[in-house]
Amino acid sequence: MSRTFSILKPDATRRNLTGKINAVIEEAGLRIVAQKRVKLSTAQAEAFYGVHKERPFFGELVGQMTAEPVVVQVLEADDAVPKYREVMGATNPEQAAEGTIRKLFALSIGENSVHGSDSDENAAIEIAQFFTDAEIVG
């Protein structure tokens, strides 16, 4: 078993899609072992997306992620990172496979409903930014 990190983004929480997205996650065989709804501060969003700091969309990304609450999660499965990335679908919802979260729910490339870790190493870092070991109860 391994773990990955997930964020249900503001465009999803604003449209009350948490339950529907969680159903897709669970039906794909990923187990939600920690979950909480939070409102990111600007500092939290800037730290989380720091890898994109020099990109032209950084300010817009931080603004979107702090506009409304998000749901942060820890997911568990065999090969959790690649499994969840497959379940999420391509960043561009027009290119996402049928049945993926982004194909089903994303509004655009920018409002693509979910974030998922891109490696086991980043999953561990991202999980630690939002959860203590005691909060992960898988």
C-alpha positions as YAML, in Angstrom:
chain: A
units: angstrom
residues:
- id: 1
  name: MET
  ca: [0.00, 0.00, 0.00]
- id: 2
  name: SER
  ca: [1.10, 3.54, -0.72]
- id: 3
  name: ARG
  ca: [-0.42, 6.97, -0.23]
- id: 4
  name: THR
  ca: [-1.04, 10.04, -2.32]
- id: 5
  name: PHE
  ca: [-2.35, 13.51, -1.66]
- id: 6
  name: SER
  ca: [-5.48, 15.00, -3.20]
- id: 7
  name: ILE
  ca: [-7.16, 18.38, -3.20]
- id: 8
  name: LEU
  ca: [-10.75, 18.89, -4.26]
- id: 9
  name: LYS
  ca: [-10.36, 22.43, -5.55]
- id: 10
  name: PRO
  ca: [-12.63, 25.47, -5.01]
- id: 11
  name: ASP
  ca: [-14.47, 24.99, -8.30]
- id: 12
  name: ALA
  ca: [-15.54, 21.55, -7.04]
- id: 13
  name: THR
  ca: [-16.43, 22.54, -3.48]
- id: 14
  name: ARG
  ca: [-18.36, 25.60, -4.71]
- id: 15
  name: ARG
  ca: [-20.55, 23.28, -6.80]
- id: 16
  name: ASN
  ca: [-21.06, 20.77, -3.95]
- id: 17
  name: LEU
  ca: [-19.25, 17.97, -5.80]
- id: 18
  name: THR
  ca: [-17.31, 16.55, -2.85]
- id: 19
  name: GLY
  ca: [-19.52, 13.47, -2.50]
- id: 20
  name: LYS
  ca: [-19.64, 12.77, -6.23]
- id: 21
  name: ILE
  ca: [-15.86, 13.08, -6.60]
- id: 22
  name: ASN
  ca: [-15.30, 10.93, -3.51]
- id: 23
  name: ALA
  ca: [-17.55, 8.27, -5.05]
- id: 24
  name: VAL
  ca: [-15.37, 8.20, -8.20]
- id: 25
  name: ILE
  ca: [-12.24, 7.95, -6.03]
- id: 26
  name: GLU
  ca: [-13.62, 5.09, -3.96]
- id: 27
  name: GLU
  ca: [-15.09, 3.22, -6.93]
- id: 28
  name: ALA
  ca: [-11.62, 3.27, -8.48]
- id: 29
  name: GLY
  ca: [-10.26, 1.38, -5.47]
- id: 30
  name: LEU
  ca: [-8.62, 4.26, -3.62]
- id: 31
  name: ARG
  ca: [-9.38, 4.51, 0.09]
- id: 32
  name: ILE
  ca: [-9.81, 7.92, 1.73]
- id: 33
  name: VAL
  ca: [-7.80, 7.63, 4.96]
- id: 34
  name: ALA
  ca: [-7.82, 11.33, 5.89]
- id: 35
  name: GLN
  ca: [-9.97, 14.24, 4.76]
- id: 36
  name: LYS
  ca: [-10.75, 17.77, 5.89]
- id: 37
  name: ARG
  ca: [-12.26, 20.93, 4.48]
- id: 38
  name: VAL
  ca: [-9.97, 23.95, 4.83]
- id: 39
  name: LYS
  ca: [-9.68, 27.52, 3.60]
- id: 40
  name: LEU
  ca: [-6.14, 28.03, 2.31]
- id: 41
  name: SER
  ca: [-4.38, 31.23, 3.24]
- id: 42
  name: THR
  ca: [-2.39, 33.05, 0.57]
- id: 43
  name: ALA
  ca: [0.82, 31.95, 2.32]
- id: 44
  name: GLN
  ca: [-0.28, 28.28, 2.31]
- id: 45
  name: ALA
  ca: [-1.21, 28.39, -1.38]
- id: 46
  name: GLU
  ca: [2.03, 30.15, -2.33]
- id: 47
  name: ALA
  ca: [4.06, 27.57, -0.39]
- id: 48
  name: PHE
  ca: [2.14, 24.64, -1.84]
- id: 49
  name: TYR
  ca: [2.46, 25.86, -5.44]
- id: 50
  name: GLY
  ca: [5.95, 27.34, -4.97]
- id: 51
  name: VAL
  ca: [7.30, 25.21, -7.82]
- id: 52
  name: HIS
  ca: [5.23, 27.40, -10.17]
- id: 53
  name: LYS
  ca: [6.31, 30.74, -8.65]
- id: 54
  name: GLU
  ca: [8.05, 31.97, -11.83]
- id: 55
  name: ARG
  ca: [5.21, 30.93, -14.14]
- id: 56
  name: PRO
  ca: [2.83, 33.58, -15.48]
- id: 57
  name: PHE
  ca: [-0.23, 31.82, -14.05]
- id: 58
  name: PHE
  ca: [1.09, 31.67, -10.45]
- id: 59
  name: GLY
  ca: [-0.91, 34.64, -9.15]
- id: 60
  name: GLU
  ca: [-4.12, 33.42, -10.77]
- id: 61
  name: LEU
  ca: [-3.55, 29.93, -9.35]
- id: 62
  name: VAL
  ca: [-3.03, 31.25, -5.83]
- id: 63
  name: GLY
  ca: [-6.10, 33.45, -6.21]
- id: 64
  name: GLN
  ca: [-8.25, 30.52, -7.33]
- id: 65
  name: MET
  ca: [-7.03, 28.23, -4.56]
- id: 66
  name: THR
  ca: [-7.71, 30.79, -1.82]
- id: 67
  name: ALA
  ca: [-11.07, 32.02, -3.14]
- id: 68
  name: GLU
  ca: [-13.15, 29.31, -1.48]
- id: 69
  name: PRO
  ca: [-12.64, 26.22, 0.69]
- id: 70
  name: VAL
  ca: [-10.91, 23.10, -0.57]
- id: 71
  name: VAL
  ca: [-11.01, 19.50, 0.64]
- id: 72
  name: VAL
  ca: [-7.58, 18.00, 1.30]
- id: 73
  name: GLN
  ca: [-7.27, 14.23, 1.39]
- id: 74
  name: VAL
  ca: [-4.89, 11.33, 1.85]
- id: 75
  name: LEU
  ca: [-5.68, 8.40, -0.43]
- id: 76
  name: GLU
  ca: [-4.34, 4.89, -0.07]
- id: 77
  name: ALA
  ca: [-4.03, 2.04, -2.58]
- id: 78
  name: ASP
  ca: [-1.47, -0.12, -4.31]
- id: 79
  name: ASP
  ca: [0.50, 2.34, -6.48]
- id: 80
  name: ALA
  ca: [-1.65, 5.21, -5.17]
- id: 81
  name: VAL
  ca: [0.11, 8.04, -7.07]
- id: 82
  name: PRO
  ca: [-0.24, 6.66, -10.61]
- id: 83
  name: LYS
  ca: [-3.64, 5.18, -9.83]
- id: 84
  name: TYR
  ca: [-5.05, 8.51, -8.68]
- id: 85
  name: ARG
  ca: [-3.46, 10.38, -11.58]
- id: 86
  name: GLU
  ca: [-5.29, 8.01, -13.92]
- id: 87
  name: VAL
  ca: [-8.57, 8.56, -12.05]
- id: 88
  name: MET
  ca: [-8.11, 12.35, -12.22]
- id: 89
  name: GLY
  ca: [-7.57, 12.43, -15.98]
- id: 90
  name: ALA
  ca: [-5.65, 14.92, -18.11]
- id: 91
  name: THR
  ca: [-5.28, 18.49, -16.84]
- id: 92
  name: ASN
  ca: [-7.25, 19.71, -19.85]
- id: 93
  name: PRO
  ca: [-10.73, 18.26, -19.38]
- id: 94
  name: GLU
  ca: [-11.24, 18.20, -23.15]
- id: 95
  name: GLN
  ca: [-8.36, 15.71, -23.39]
- id: 96
  name: ALA
  ca: [-9.33, 13.69, -20.29]
- id: 97
  name: ALA
  ca: [-10.55, 10.13, -20.72]
- id: 98
  name: GLU
  ca: [-14.24, 9.37, -20.28]
- id: 99
  name: GLY
  ca: [-15.19, 8.62, -16.68]
- id: 100
  name: THR
  ca: [-12.25, 10.50, -15.14]
- id: 101
  name: ILE
  ca: [-12.86, 13.18, -12.53]
- id: 102
  name: ARG
  ca: [-11.76, 15.99, -14.80]
- id: 103
  name: LYS
  ca: [-13.84, 14.77, -17.74]
- id: 104
  name: LEU
  ca: [-16.87, 14.49, -15.49]
- id: 105
  name: PHE
  ca: [-16.52, 17.67, -13.42]
- id: 106
  name: ALA
  ca: [-13.80, 20.14, -14.54]
- id: 107
  name: LEU
  ca: [-14.86, 23.49, -15.95]
- id: 108
  name: SER
  ca: [-11.56, 24.33, -17.70]
- id: 109
  name: ILE
  ca: [-7.81, 23.75, -17.57]
- id: 110
  name: GLY
  ca: [-7.61, 26.26, -14.71]
- id: 111
  name: GLU
  ca: [-10.69, 25.04, -12.88]
- id: 112
  name: ASN
  ca: [-9.98, 21.35, -13.19]
- id: 113
  name: SER
  ca: [-11.59, 20.26, -9.90]
- id: 114
  name: VAL
  ca: [-8.73, 18.22, -8.40]
- id: 115
  name: HIS
  ca: [-5.02, 18.10, -7.63]
- id: 116
  name: GLY
  ca: [-3.03, 14.93, -7.11]
- id: 117
  name: SER
  ca: [0.60, 14.33, -6.24]
- id: 118
  name: ASP
  ca: [2.92, 13.58, -9.15]
- id: 119
  name: SER
  ca: [5.38, 11.32, -7.29]
- id: 120
  name: ASP
  ca: [5.69, 9.34, -4.07]
- id: 121
  name: GLU
  ca: [8.22, 11.89, -2.81]
- id: 122
  name: ASN
  ca: [5.91, 14.84, -3.46]
- id: 123
  name: ALA
  ca: [2.98, 12.93, -1.96]
- id: 124
  name: ALA
  ca: [4.87, 12.61, 1.33]
- id: 125
  name: ILE
  ca: [5.76, 16.33, 1.30]
- id: 126
  name: GLU
  ca: [2.22, 17.42, 0.41]
- id: 127
  name: ILE
  ca: [0.58, 15.14, 2.98]
- id: 128
  name: ALA
  ca: [2.86, 16.52, 5.70]
- id: 129
  name: GLN
  ca: [1.81, 20.09, 4.83]
- id: 130
  name: PHE
  ca: [-1.79, 19.37, 5.82]
- id: 131
  name: PHE
  ca: [-1.96, 16.28, 8.06]
- id: 132
  name: THR
  ca: [-0.29, 14.91, 11.16]
- id: 133
  name: ASP
  ca: [0.25, 11.16, 11.44]
- id: 134
  name: ALA
  ca: [-2.54, 11.05, 14.04]
- id: 135
  name: GLU
  ca: [-5.02, 12.42, 11.51]
- id: 136
  name: ILE
  ca: [-4.39, 9.64, 8.98]
- id: 137
  name: VAL
  ca: [-6.52, 6.78, 10.18]
- id: 138
  name: GLY
  ca: [-6.37, 4.19, 7.43]
...
